[in-house]
Every structure is written in structure tokens, then in C-alpha cells.
């Protein structure tokens, strides 16, 4: 599971209002509704001029995530994710990653 | 919320509707306006012109191949590889026709001796200004004769999104270019609603139909406003059916509209009691802003 | 006498809705009735309308197709070369599964075709528009039309101009009807032209866009003639345009604001069919000025 976040504070990081150009990505591995690994990665692609959505999408595909959480996605990345069969969940900006996952029932 | 005003055909009243919509929304939660007609940007003028420029950013939206003729071995690989016919053979080597070049760099990719470099080219500017009517407008200005306006429109919308977040403005109004091409597609993509402005003429309806088709492909909800409906009331009545789009309202022909442009004041400020202004108010309240 | 090309008149205007198509189609009909062989080239590919005013029906003579990759999944080794070469990120790779092609992003550069080391990409085609032809009132029409949903309007314009240039030596005059704006396609068309009719209207926005267009035309050396359409529009302002025209030493022809013209337009007709109407008389005047500027003797004896 990955969410785009405003900070690098793991499960406490607030979800960013934007996706491809957010400052951080927070990646959470979940098993039996518990986090087994939480990682915050600065978004190296945030400043790119064009095609940022697909570049980020490609990076997500490479890292093997299966669920993406975002308030909204750009048209390019949503096209890519849907073609690759990755699930997209909508969450409002500002709530923490942990809270969003609990609301979705992905975490206890 | 992002509202795009577009028309398929030019001169039907996009800027008229979007400038007045911006005025209306200023007091309904705040607004940032975007002029996405970068080949003929008029929204700022319709809102009274710039009172002050907030920022300006040069835009390098194209790449151009430059050829090192000392390295070139005249193999003409680049000429054959260009999908746009932008390279032609000449005694000194390939010559680039920059009007046809899309700047995608296949020539450089196939050159076996690395004689072609791509350089960034200035194609326009983006800036934000506070208009005399008190509306923040983000606008682009494409260099004359340049292309790649779709990407510029996308950048403008991104800037508007950021600014509306910063200012807590609830609405963004995008005044699109005429037509259905690249910049219009960029204007519509990702918007919450598209408002098609159509006049009761076959030419305008034809353009609007093509636009609705594009909006359907982009899965953007579309509504129609019939402008100057009284020039041909019978025909105007059949427009929603022809377009298969829900009508939100009709605006009559009104000389006050032309005068408001001459004075560079939006109609809602210049003549709020005029019949066109009254119809606009009705439309905006129907839209539920 | 063999000739290379006809005299080329471009009808342009910067702002939308100033009356470019009305002027272009009425002028074409008038010149044709003066005995000249006329080719009308409709380059407003996003919403071509000139044929509707002339009453012509069109048929497709050429598809406008551009490159798209066809990926042979069996041959593909998922090496990712095409993904890195694509300058617009229209290709992506689902690790150990397949290469994805995002057609909406593709700009048809064919880089993928050249970098694929195993020949798994071949040449496919994507239709982005059509070139159509028709004839009405002894005017031959070539029209470019963009397929809705396609972005490449510029390519359709260029191909339409190419098509027209292959046949235009058979004509005395080619009239090109342009889209609004002052972009790349407008620039390319101006460069091909002998005379640019810059159709504007007596509004502040008309002037702003006219100024841009004049600056663009100045880069090409084309002769310029300002057509002030809807002259006398109630509430409008012609003064600032007249000042601009005299400051820039441009020629100006006024076409009066005329409800008859608006009615004809709404019915999809030509106003020159009502020769008594003020705008029709003005368009005849315009034709004479055009004939003068281009040295078309045949027309003067009308």
C-alpha cells in the first residue's frame, strides 16, 4: 500500500492533497491487518516538468504495490494504474496514513 | 471545484461567461480564474486588465534539435526517422523545419554519430495577476507562432490548483481556447464540470457537438448555456436535444454586453440590472454555487 | 503560361467569432463568380464550417494517420528500452508481465520502434483526422478535420496544406480559412500566403488579438489587410482599431454590422446572395481591394 504524504512521519504522516508531486511517499506492508513494515521515501520526481504522473506510476509498478491511497489522481497516472490492475482508494487530504487505513478496514 | 468554460467554436461567449462567473464566485467561497486560451488570452482584459502582476515565470515548453554539421556524415537516418517530415536533406546536411518539428528527439536518437542535440526553447510565459475587478487570474502567453499549448495549459491548471489551496478559494474557473484540440483537451481533463457555450447557429452547434464528444471521452460532466438565444429562438430551443446535454440557462442578446467589453468591466459589475446580467445570475444560482 | 502556385489569400483574425469563415466563403463565392478558378482551403480543423455556408457536401479523400506502436507481447523481453526512450511517458512496464501503451499520451515520434532490440514493436497507425473535398458555386473546397479526442490539430493542418499544395496550381486563387489564435499552424499558413485578411471586430478583445496577429504576420512578410467586420456594432468601439490601423499604416476595409448577415449565417447561407444588403456591398468592395492588392485584372471589370 502506498500513500502520497506531506511529511516523512510513517503512519502519522498526513496524506497530501496531490499525488504525483507530493513531497513524500509512505509505503506500508500489511499482513493480517497489521503493519509489518513502514517506509517513508522522499519523492525524487516531484519537480519534473512533464509526464510526472507516469514516471511516478512506473516507480509504483516497480515497487510492486497493490493499493494506492490518494485524494485525487492525475489523468495519466490513473490510466496507468487502472491498466496495471492496481486498486485506488480515495482518502481526504490531511488525515494521517494510519487513520485512513483504519477507516478503510485495512488496519486494525 | 474546477469549472471549465469551452465552446467548440470561437466567439460564442466563453470569456463573457467565465469572467462574470469569476466575479460571482468571488463572494461565494473565493475563486482563481485561469485563461487557458494561450494563443489569444483575453480573460484578464475582460476582467479589467492587470492591476498588479503577482508572479511571472518563463516557459520552456519545446525542445529543438540543433545539428552539428562538422560531425554529420549525411547518412540521412534522421530525415527518414522523423515522423513529421520536419527534416530535409541539403548539401550541408539535414535542415530542420521548426514549424513542423514536434521536438520529440527521434532524430537525435537515431543519429549514429551523435550530431544532433536537443535544446530547450522558450515558447511562452505564465503569470498570475490581480485584475482591476479584483480577481486573481492565472494566464499564459504563448510566444507568437508557437505550439505545445496543451502542456502550457496543464501547467497553468496546476498553478491554479496550488494557488486555490493556498488561498482557500473554493472554485477555479477555466476559460478554454476555442476548438477541440490539444489545449482544450488539457483544459477539460480532470475538471469537475464543463460548461459548453453555444449560439443558435448550425456552425456553433456543430462545434459544440464535437466538444461534447471529447468531454464524454474524458468522462467530464457537461452542461450547456445558450448565448444570444433570441437571435433564433426556435433553433435555440432544439439545442439541448441536438447536443444531448442538460441546459442550465439561456442568455439574450444584449448591447450592454458589448458595452461592458468596451469599458473593460464585467457585465455583473457594469450593468447588473441588464437582462443579460439577470440571466447570468439565474444560471449561476441554478448551478448551485 | 505554366505557373507554380495560385495567389494565396489567408483569412485569419486572432479572436474567435469575428467572421473569418463568413468573409472567406463569401469572398470565395464572389471571386468565383468573377470568373476565377478558386480553391477554398478550410484549415479550421477543430470545427470546419466553410462548406456549410457554401452549401457543399464533402467526401473523405484522405485519412490523416500517424504512428503508434504495435507491441508483439510474445517477442517482447520486457527489457524496458522503449519505456526509457519514450519522451512523453506513453509506455510503461508492469514488471515481469507486460509493456503498457497509453495511447492518449503517445505523440507518435516512433522512438520505441528504433530502440527495441528484438523487433517486438512494429508500425501501427492511428487516425487523427480526415481530409475532405467538395464543390459548390464553382468553388472547389479542401477541408481538414480533426477527429474528436485527438490532440494533433497542428498535424492535421499541415497535412491539409500539403494536400492543397499538390493540387493548387490548377487554380487562380487559393483562399485559406484559418482557425482562431496565433499559434504554429497560423504561422505556417501565413508563410505560404501572399495576402492576409485579418478579420477583427470593433471590441477591445478584437483589438488585443489583432495586435498579436499583426506581430505574427510581420515575421512572415505577408501583405496585410485589416477587415473590420461588424462595423457599427451597437456598443462597440471602432476608434481604437482605426487608430491602430493608421499607426501601423495598414490598409482597412470596413464591413458594416448587418442583421441580414447574421440571419444568413444562422441559416447557413451566404450574404452575397442578398446583394442589396450593406454587408454584401462591403464584401464586394473588399473583393475589389483584394484584387487591387494582388493585381487581379479580371475582377476589376465586374
XYZ file of C-alpha atoms in Angstrom:
699
model
C 0.000 0.000 0.000
C 1.292 3.460 -0.807
C 0.075 6.968 0.001
C 1.493 10.329 -1.004
C 2.185 12.369 2.105
C 3.232 15.833 3.167
C 5.898 14.604 5.612
C 8.031 11.523 6.182
C 6.483 10.518 9.526
C 5.406 6.994 8.679
C 1.841 6.157 9.731
C 1.494 9.625 11.300
C 2.220 11.472 8.052
C -0.768 13.426 6.701
C -1.975 12.479 3.243
C -1.049 15.115 0.686
C -3.664 16.871 -1.425
C -1.707 15.920 -4.510
C -0.237 12.658 -5.550
C 2.493 12.649 -8.175
C 4.074 15.855 -6.939
C 3.768 15.211 -3.195
C 6.960 15.593 -1.120
C 6.943 12.033 0.254
C 5.578 8.586 -0.393
C 4.726 6.414 2.566
C 4.787 2.696 1.822
C 3.169 0.271 4.237
C 3.346 -3.515 4.082
C 0.283 -5.028 5.713
C -0.336 -8.556 6.860
C -3.374 -9.669 8.860
C -4.465 -6.047 9.203
C -1.208 -5.119 10.947
C 1.657 -3.057 9.551
C 4.761 -5.174 9.185
C 6.935 -2.547 7.531
C 6.530 1.242 7.171
C 8.838 3.260 4.987
C 8.860 6.970 4.001
C 10.622 7.886 0.786
C 11.214 11.438 -0.476
C 9.635 11.901 -3.911
C 12.527 12.393 -6.303
C 10.143 13.020 -9.207
C 8.147 15.859 -7.591
C 9.912 18.612 -9.548
C 9.688 17.048 -13.011
C 8.254 19.089 -15.837
C 6.012 16.680 -17.695
C 4.927 13.103 -17.546
C 5.440 13.120 -13.772
C 2.299 11.035 -13.302
C 3.524 8.198 -15.471
C 7.041 8.388 -14.035
C 5.617 8.021 -10.532
C 3.279 5.306 -11.782
C 6.197 3.382 -13.235
C 8.030 3.678 -9.934
C 4.957 2.302 -8.118
C 4.736 -0.607 -10.548
C 8.405 -1.369 -9.974
C 7.973 -1.325 -6.208
C 5.120 -3.810 -6.512
C 2.406 -2.006 -4.553
C -1.157 -3.262 -4.880
C -3.177 -0.392 -3.348
C -2.780 3.356 -3.816
C -4.429 5.865 -1.474
C -4.986 9.410 -2.711
C -7.487 12.303 -2.610
C -7.264 12.644 -6.367
C -5.049 11.325 -9.127
C -3.922 12.958 -12.351
C -5.428 11.529 -15.554
C -2.178 9.905 -16.702
C -1.386 8.031 -13.551
C -4.959 6.841 -13.072
C -4.937 5.457 -16.586
C -1.675 3.660 -15.925
C -2.739 2.239 -12.556
C -6.051 1.000 -13.854
C -4.374 -0.695 -16.820
C -1.898 -2.320 -14.448
C -4.712 -3.518 -12.194
C -3.705 -1.534 -9.117
C -6.512 -0.633 -6.744
C -7.047 3.052 -5.982
C -8.696 4.128 -2.718
C -9.861 7.683 -2.129
C -8.954 9.371 1.160
C -9.246 13.048 2.089
C -6.062 15.115 2.364
C -4.837 15.937 5.874
C -5.782 12.699 7.650
C -2.859 10.504 8.637
C -1.965 7.385 6.713
C -2.728 5.228 9.752
C -6.158 6.781 10.201
C -7.003 6.393 6.505
C -6.016 2.719 6.588
C -8.115 2.099 9.689
C -11.129 3.790 8.079
C -10.747 1.509 5.075
C -10.543 -1.516 7.313
C -7.055 -2.339 6.063
C -5.606 -1.860 9.538
C -6.985 -2.685 12.926
C -14.166 22.657 -7.735
C -12.894 23.183 -11.256
C -15.341 24.566 -13.836
C -14.268 24.735 -17.472
C -15.999 27.023 -19.946
C -15.489 25.986 -23.570
C -17.318 26.122 -26.870
C -16.015 24.171 -29.830
C -16.387 27.263 -31.994
C -14.779 30.634 -31.301
C -16.587 33.828 -30.380
C -19.681 32.315 -28.787
C -19.157 33.948 -25.390
C -16.752 31.816 -23.355
C -14.821 34.727 -21.950
C -18.066 36.580 -21.317
C -19.430 33.715 -19.241
C -16.224 32.859 -17.429
C -15.318 36.445 -16.494
C -18.743 37.029 -14.988
C -18.753 33.639 -13.305
C -15.462 34.575 -11.641
C -16.989 37.825 -10.385
C -19.958 35.930 -8.996
C -17.853 33.243 -7.302
C -15.507 35.766 -5.696
C -18.055 36.207 -2.921
C -19.204 32.584 -2.821
C -16.131 30.931 -1.408
C -13.403 32.504 -3.491
C -12.128 31.903 -6.989
C -8.986 31.629 -9.060
C -9.522 32.176 -12.770
C -7.415 30.541 -15.477
C -7.109 31.816 -19.020
C -6.384 28.667 -20.986
C -6.694 30.325 -24.389
C -2.960 30.908 -24.587
C -2.957 31.834 -28.278
C -5.396 34.686 -27.693
C -5.571 35.374 -23.946
C -8.383 37.800 -23.217
C -9.754 36.876 -19.798
C -7.606 39.324 -17.873
C -8.729 42.114 -20.224
C -12.362 41.157 -19.777
C -11.795 41.457 -16.037
C -10.442 44.968 -16.395
C -6.768 44.319 -17.114
C -3.950 43.721 -14.631
C -3.782 45.845 -11.504
C -0.616 44.118 -10.417
C 1.323 41.085 -11.543
C 1.829 38.575 -8.726
C 4.476 36.467 -10.399
C 5.779 35.594 -13.819
C 7.611 32.524 -14.965
C 9.180 31.930 -18.358
C 8.079 28.753 -20.056
C 10.361 26.455 -21.980
C 7.829 24.118 -23.491
C 9.635 22.790 -26.531
C 12.849 21.125 -27.448
C 14.572 21.911 -30.690
C 17.187 19.842 -32.453
C 20.419 21.579 -33.390
C 22.712 19.917 -35.844
C 26.480 19.823 -35.649
C 27.359 19.783 -39.331
C 31.036 19.062 -38.586
C 30.023 15.728 -37.077
C 27.225 14.901 -39.542
C 28.063 12.121 -42.003
C 24.988 12.750 -44.180
C 23.557 9.286 -43.640
C 20.047 10.830 -43.569
C 18.868 8.483 -40.837
C 17.280 11.461 -39.076
C 15.474 12.577 -42.219
C 13.980 9.104 -42.646
C 13.129 8.685 -38.969
C 11.228 11.945 -38.499
C 7.521 11.128 -38.446
C 6.587 14.755 -39.091
C 8.667 15.469 -42.184
C 10.495 18.192 -40.277
C 13.945 17.322 -41.586
C 15.062 17.726 -45.172
C 18.294 16.764 -46.863
C 20.514 19.559 -48.163
C 24.128 19.665 -49.374
C 25.404 20.734 -45.967
C 23.354 18.112 -44.125
C 19.824 17.859 -42.730
C 17.880 21.091 -42.257
C 15.161 21.406 -39.602
C 11.779 22.931 -40.392
C 10.921 24.170 -36.917
C 7.269 24.732 -37.849
C 6.827 21.005 -38.323
C 9.176 19.798 -35.609
C 7.472 18.376 -32.520
C 10.704 18.379 -30.519
C 10.449 14.713 -29.559
C 14.027 13.915 -30.494
C 13.787 10.780 -32.597
C 16.341 12.378 -34.949
C 18.817 12.678 -32.130
C 18.090 9.140 -31.002
C 18.816 7.571 -34.381
C 21.858 9.688 -35.272
C 24.813 7.255 -35.320
C 27.438 9.963 -34.722
C 25.656 11.997 -32.083
C 25.488 15.093 -34.252
C 22.043 16.198 -33.100
C 21.437 17.794 -29.706
C 18.114 18.871 -28.306
C 17.990 22.300 -26.703
C 15.173 23.745 -24.664
C 13.325 26.539 -26.407
C 11.364 29.392 -24.895
C 7.745 29.080 -26.012
C 5.882 31.394 -23.696
C 5.321 32.617 -20.180
C 2.966 32.006 -17.296
C 1.908 34.695 -14.921
C -0.616 35.474 -12.265
C -2.186 38.874 -11.940
C -4.715 40.629 -9.809
C -7.260 42.133 -12.190
C -8.830 45.571 -11.821
C -12.053 43.768 -10.972
C -10.262 42.083 -8.060
C -9.974 38.577 -9.483
C -6.758 36.581 -9.466
C -6.124 35.356 -12.977
C -3.508 32.822 -13.958
C -2.742 33.218 -17.576
C -0.352 32.016 -20.187
C 1.082 33.829 -23.089
C 2.305 31.601 -25.852
C 5.068 33.104 -27.977
C 3.690 34.022 -31.383
C 3.648 31.135 -33.808
C 4.485 28.527 -31.161
C 2.859 25.194 -30.438
C 2.787 22.825 -27.450
C -0.006 24.813 -25.858
C -1.560 21.731 -24.255
C 1.314 21.310 -21.842
C 1.268 25.001 -21.018
C -2.441 24.740 -20.183
C -1.715 21.784 -17.939
C 0.947 23.803 -16.097
C -1.453 26.741 -15.706
C -4.074 24.489 -14.167
C -1.509 23.057 -11.763
C -0.522 26.573 -10.658
C -4.167 27.490 -10.205
C -4.735 24.394 -8.116
C -1.869 25.314 -5.810
C -2.974 28.907 -5.531
C -6.576 27.976 -4.767
C -5.307 25.701 -1.968
C -3.098 28.422 -0.541
C -5.925 30.931 -0.548
C -8.684 28.591 0.432
C -10.562 29.548 -2.717
C -13.342 27.067 -3.343
C -13.583 27.489 -7.127
C -11.392 27.522 -10.186
C -12.856 28.816 -13.440
C -11.001 27.841 -16.606
C -11.666 29.821 -19.791
C -10.708 27.385 -22.544
C -9.484 28.015 -26.070
C -11.925 27.583 -28.947
C -11.978 24.239 -30.703
C -11.375 20.692 -29.548
C -7.620 20.338 -29.954
C -4.740 19.765 -27.598
C -5.146 22.835 -25.342
C -8.887 22.221 -24.992
C -8.353 18.582 -24.054
C -5.856 19.701 -21.399
C -8.383 22.238 -20.137
C -11.172 19.685 -19.777
C -9.151 16.749 -18.440
C -9.624 16.408 -14.706
C -12.266 19.149 -14.431
C -15.395 18.717 -12.321
C -17.775 20.182 -14.850
C -17.682 21.538 -18.383
C -19.997 24.313 -19.472
C -20.464 24.498 -23.222
C -21.387 27.934 -24.513
C -23.377 27.674 -27.713
C -25.125 30.138 -30.005
C -28.214 29.276 -32.029
C -26.358 28.768 -35.315
C -25.607 25.466 -37.054
C -21.873 26.240 -37.013
C -21.838 26.760 -33.265
C -23.915 23.651 -32.583
C -21.615 21.604 -34.787
C -18.598 22.770 -32.795
C -20.376 22.158 -29.508
C -21.286 18.607 -30.548
C -17.669 17.810 -31.226
C -16.746 19.274 -27.871
C -19.357 17.219 -26.027
C -17.949 14.118 -27.699
C -14.490 14.983 -26.346
C -15.847 15.638 -22.850
C -17.597 12.264 -22.893
C -14.320 10.556 -23.704
C -12.675 12.375 -20.799
C -15.661 11.481 -18.595
C -16.349 15.065 -17.592
C -19.895 16.102 -16.826
C -21.220 18.593 -19.374
C -23.866 21.320 -19.173
C -24.904 23.850 -21.799
C -25.584 27.582 -21.812
C -27.238 29.052 -24.912
C -25.953 32.553 -25.571
C -27.903 35.111 -27.652
C -30.757 32.621 -27.802
C -33.235 35.251 -29.020
C -31.390 35.631 -32.334
C -33.061 32.382 -33.343
C -35.405 31.221 -30.544
C -36.833 28.169 -32.334
C -33.442 26.824 -33.182
C -32.231 27.661 -29.665
C -34.971 25.502 -28.156
C -33.791 22.442 -30.021
C -30.169 22.784 -28.905
C -30.258 20.640 -25.725
C -31.787 17.833 -27.752
C -29.247 18.167 -30.551
C -26.368 18.142 -28.087
C -27.915 15.625 -25.709
C -26.768 17.835 -22.881
C -28.634 19.356 -19.969
C -29.350 23.067 -20.366
C -28.600 25.337 -17.406
C -29.827 28.539 -18.904
C -30.122 30.981 -21.759
C -28.722 34.474 -22.176
C -30.395 37.001 -24.508
C -28.564 39.249 -26.929
C -27.885 42.475 -25.091
C -25.992 45.552 -26.218
C -24.900 46.037 -22.631
C -22.585 43.056 -23.103
C -20.715 44.755 -25.939
C -20.551 47.989 -23.923
C -19.183 46.154 -20.902
C -16.310 44.940 -23.077
C -15.675 48.369 -24.485
C -15.364 49.692 -20.936
C -13.429 46.598 -19.821
C -15.822 45.969 -16.952
C -17.536 42.645 -16.391
C -21.257 42.886 -17.040
C -22.210 41.929 -13.473
C -20.309 44.986 -12.228
C -21.063 47.357 -15.090
C -24.753 46.683 -15.533
C -26.125 44.183 -13.011
C -29.703 45.044 -13.944
C -29.324 44.416 -17.661
C -31.313 41.480 -18.966
C -28.164 39.530 -19.857
C -26.810 40.032 -16.320
C -30.115 38.847 -14.850
C -29.951 35.675 -16.936
C -26.383 35.087 -15.819
C -27.392 35.367 -12.155
C -30.163 32.882 -12.754
C -27.721 30.457 -14.385
C -25.214 30.755 -11.560
C -27.856 30.091 -8.958
C -29.150 27.085 -10.952
C -25.616 25.744 -10.931
C -25.848 25.799 -7.154
C -22.642 27.681 -6.414
C 1.800 30.008 -69.092
C 2.693 27.347 -66.557
C 2.523 28.547 -63.002
C 3.851 27.212 -59.764
C 1.066 28.294 -57.483
C -2.027 30.440 -57.268
C -2.242 33.706 -55.390
C -2.874 32.709 -51.798
C -5.191 34.700 -49.558
C -5.328 33.773 -45.896
C -8.326 34.745 -43.807
C -7.380 34.985 -40.179
C -8.272 37.090 -37.176
C -6.801 36.058 -33.848
C -10.042 36.158 -31.905
C -12.778 33.595 -32.438
C -16.122 34.578 -33.890
C -15.008 37.728 -35.686
C -16.312 36.432 -39.017
C -13.365 34.708 -40.668
C -15.439 31.961 -42.238
C -18.155 34.360 -43.364
C -15.581 36.572 -45.092
C -13.663 33.626 -46.570
C -16.674 31.839 -48.026
C -18.429 34.961 -49.329
C -15.195 36.207 -50.877
C -14.522 32.829 -52.479
C -18.016 32.786 -53.996
C -17.645 36.333 -55.328
C -14.237 35.708 -56.849
C -15.547 32.578 -58.461
C -18.493 34.383 -59.984
C -15.976 36.891 -61.366
C -14.646 34.020 -63.445
C -11.617 32.980 -61.433
C -10.794 29.405 -60.517
C -10.997 29.250 -56.740
C -9.777 26.717 -54.220
C -11.070 27.239 -50.694
C -8.934 25.543 -48.061
C -10.625 25.182 -44.682
C -7.876 24.900 -42.080
C -10.115 25.411 -39.073
C -9.712 21.706 -38.452
C -11.277 21.771 -34.997
C -14.602 22.980 -36.358
C -14.580 23.343 -40.149
C -17.663 25.248 -41.349
C -16.863 26.977 -44.647
C -18.520 24.227 -46.689
C -21.780 24.620 -44.782
C -22.036 28.274 -45.796
C -21.279 27.429 -49.424
C -23.741 24.555 -49.307
C -21.262 21.857 -50.292
C -21.270 18.289 -49.127
C -17.854 16.801 -48.589
C -16.349 13.392 -49.057
C -13.248 11.963 -47.451
C -10.294 11.780 -49.830
C -7.528 11.051 -47.367
C -7.200 9.756 -43.822
C -4.728 11.561 -41.618
C -2.880 8.815 -39.810
C 0.091 8.954 -37.512
C 2.336 6.344 -35.961
C 1.504 4.229 -32.976
C 3.445 1.233 -31.727
C 2.104 -2.290 -32.067
C 3.717 -4.435 -29.421
C 4.231 -8.129 -30.006
C 3.947 -9.478 -26.464
C 5.424 -12.824 -27.418
C 8.586 -11.284 -28.823
C 8.922 -8.672 -26.059
C 11.632 -9.434 -23.498
C 10.478 -6.697 -21.089
C 13.898 -5.035 -21.344
C 12.358 -1.583 -20.884
C 14.339 0.154 -23.667
C 11.160 1.513 -25.252
C 9.923 2.797 -21.896
C 13.120 4.783 -21.318
C 13.204 6.068 -24.897
C 9.635 7.367 -24.925
C 9.919 11.132 -24.387
C 6.299 11.521 -23.262
C 5.972 8.512 -20.953
C 3.367 6.806 -23.096
C 4.903 3.413 -22.382
C 5.226 1.761 -19.005
C 6.190 -1.680 -17.889
C 4.424 -3.904 -15.406
C 7.421 -5.835 -14.038
C 7.599 -9.406 -15.307
C 4.203 -9.078 -17.013
C 3.968 -6.724 -19.957
C 4.554 -3.356 -21.572
C 1.604 -0.990 -21.341
C 0.846 1.508 -24.102
C -1.051 4.635 -23.082
C -2.381 5.814 -26.411
C -3.702 9.121 -25.110
C -0.174 10.206 -24.215
C 1.547 8.990 -27.368
C 2.892 11.726 -29.631
C 3.885 9.390 -32.454
C 7.624 10.028 -32.513
C 8.363 6.328 -33.155
C 11.404 6.316 -30.863
C 10.220 2.978 -29.435
C 10.329 1.457 -32.911
C 14.032 2.294 -33.277
C 15.238 1.254 -29.844
C 13.546 -2.121 -29.493
C 16.449 -4.605 -29.685
C 14.286 -7.604 -30.600
C 11.938 -6.098 -33.179
C 8.888 -6.562 -30.980
C 7.484 -3.159 -31.973
C 6.027 -2.594 -35.381
C 4.334 0.286 -37.122
C 0.656 0.745 -36.361
C -1.488 3.648 -37.315
C -3.817 5.953 -35.500
C -6.357 8.056 -37.364
C -6.375 11.636 -36.102
C -8.484 13.234 -38.800
C -9.567 13.388 -42.404
C -9.048 15.482 -45.470
C -12.240 16.042 -47.383
C -13.173 17.608 -50.696
C -16.305 19.123 -52.136
C -17.534 21.669 -54.624
C -20.259 24.320 -54.601
C -20.817 27.529 -56.598
C -17.844 26.607 -58.774
C -15.597 26.782 -55.715
C -13.528 23.693 -55.000
C -13.143 23.025 -51.308
C -10.457 21.165 -49.388
C -11.202 20.733 -45.702
C -9.133 19.334 -42.878
C -10.997 17.864 -39.938
C -9.621 16.757 -36.596
C -11.092 13.600 -35.146
C -12.676 14.497 -31.788
C -10.492 13.337 -28.932
C -7.267 13.691 -30.903
C -4.842 16.362 -29.844
C -2.805 16.728 -33.030
C -4.629 19.600 -34.721
C -1.381 21.012 -35.974
C -0.525 17.849 -37.870
C -3.973 17.794 -39.496
C -3.483 21.412 -40.579
C -0.065 20.654 -42.034
C -1.329 17.609 -43.930
C -4.277 19.591 -45.264
C -1.918 22.282 -46.526
C 0.267 19.586 -48.105
C -2.763 18.113 -49.812
C -3.902 21.508 -51.099
C -0.442 22.353 -52.377
C -0.409 19.234 -54.509
C -3.415 20.476 -56.466
C -3.428 24.226 -56.181
C -1.534 25.100 -59.358
C -4.794 24.435 -61.206
C -6.352 27.481 -59.572
C -6.036 31.229 -59.888
C -6.620 31.855 -56.226
C -6.480 29.807 -53.051
C -8.402 31.161 -50.067
C -7.355 29.692 -46.724
C -9.783 29.917 -43.818
C -7.813 29.720 -40.582
C -8.698 28.829 -37.004
C -8.614 31.493 -34.290
C -5.368 32.120 -32.477
C -1.812 32.970 -33.402
C -0.134 29.619 -32.995
C 2.089 27.414 -35.048
C -0.453 26.406 -37.698
C -1.494 30.014 -38.276
C 2.164 30.954 -38.645
C 2.789 28.180 -41.151
C -0.233 29.244 -43.213
C 0.790 32.915 -43.186
C 4.185 31.950 -44.538
C 2.516 30.354 -47.557
C 0.348 33.392 -48.251
C 0.526 36.451 -50.473
C -2.129 38.364 -48.585
C -3.531 38.034 -45.066
C -7.026 39.323 -44.402
C -7.095 39.966 -40.681
C -10.740 39.931 -39.719
C -11.496 41.721 -36.494
C -14.492 43.228 -34.727
C -14.966 46.576 -33.002
C -14.363 45.360 -29.453
C -11.473 45.707 -27.051
C -10.755 41.972 -27.276
C -10.826 42.096 -31.070
C -8.083 44.717 -30.962
C -5.918 42.784 -28.495
C -5.939 39.687 -30.690
C -5.457 41.711 -33.877
C -2.293 43.213 -32.406
C -0.892 39.754 -31.723
C -1.739 38.593 -35.197
C -0.180 41.662 -36.812
C 3.036 40.964 -34.918
C 2.992 37.373 -36.125
C 2.248 38.383 -39.731
C 5.141 40.838 -39.522
C 7.521 37.901 -39.075
C 6.464 36.428 -42.422
C 6.446 39.405 -44.783
C 2.906 38.650 -45.980
C 0.831 41.648 -47.142
C -1.774 42.573 -44.548
C -5.267 43.933 -44.902
C -7.443 44.545 -41.850
C -11.125 43.726 -42.276
C -13.144 45.465 -39.590
C -16.257 43.310 -39.514
C -19.458 44.213 -37.632
C -18.558 47.882 -38.107
C -21.155 49.930 -36.251
C -21.943 47.148 -33.769
C -24.101 48.807 -31.105
C -21.975 49.420 -28.038
C -18.756 48.581 -29.867
C -15.699 50.707 -30.377
C -14.086 51.053 -33.775
C -11.918 54.019 -32.835
C -9.124 52.111 -31.146
C -8.880 49.722 -34.090
C -8.844 52.606 -36.567
C -6.075 54.256 -34.550
C -4.108 51.048 -34.530
C -4.521 50.605 -38.266
C -3.336 54.120 -39.044
C -0.447 53.907 -36.579
C 0.730 50.682 -38.199
C -0.036 52.026 -41.700
C -2.239 49.112 -42.564
C -4.992 49.008 -45.148
C -8.503 48.808 -43.723
C -11.817 47.686 -45.172
C -14.985 48.013 -43.104
C -17.826 45.533 -43.354
C -20.905 47.008 -41.746
C -22.747 45.304 -38.906
C -25.729 43.833 -40.673
C -28.585 41.777 -39.241
C -29.028 40.352 -42.754
C -25.564 38.806 -42.499
C -26.362 37.335 -39.096
C -29.611 35.853 -40.460
C -27.870 34.390 -43.496
C -25.199 32.905 -41.245
C -27.750 31.366 -38.895
C -29.411 29.698 -41.881
C -26.070 28.525 -43.205
C -26.217 30.823 -46.255
C -24.052 33.421 -47.957
C -24.917 37.072 -47.501
C -23.767 37.904 -51.043
C -26.956 36.189 -52.144
C -28.690 39.346 -50.891
C -26.651 41.842 -52.922
C -28.600 44.852 -51.617
C -27.623 44.263 -48.011
C -24.975 46.615 -46.615
C -22.557 43.851 -45.688
C -22.787 42.239 -49.131
C -21.936 45.580 -50.725
C -18.991 45.935 -48.387
C -17.740 42.461 -49.205
C -17.834 43.352 -52.924
C -15.739 46.408 -52.035
C -13.405 44.155 -50.118
C -13.036 41.934 -53.159
C -12.052 44.931 -55.261
C -9.422 45.978 -52.746
C -8.102 42.425 -52.662
C -7.993 42.359 -56.475
C -6.093 45.626 -56.441
C -3.543 44.464 -53.907
C -2.963 41.198 -55.747
C -3.134 42.719 -59.238
C -6.062 40.591 -60.432
C -7.175 42.455 -63.540
C -10.047 40.117 -64.385
C -12.030 41.129 -61.332
C -11.919 44.877 -61.885
C -14.266 44.752 -64.855
C -17.059 43.251 -62.823
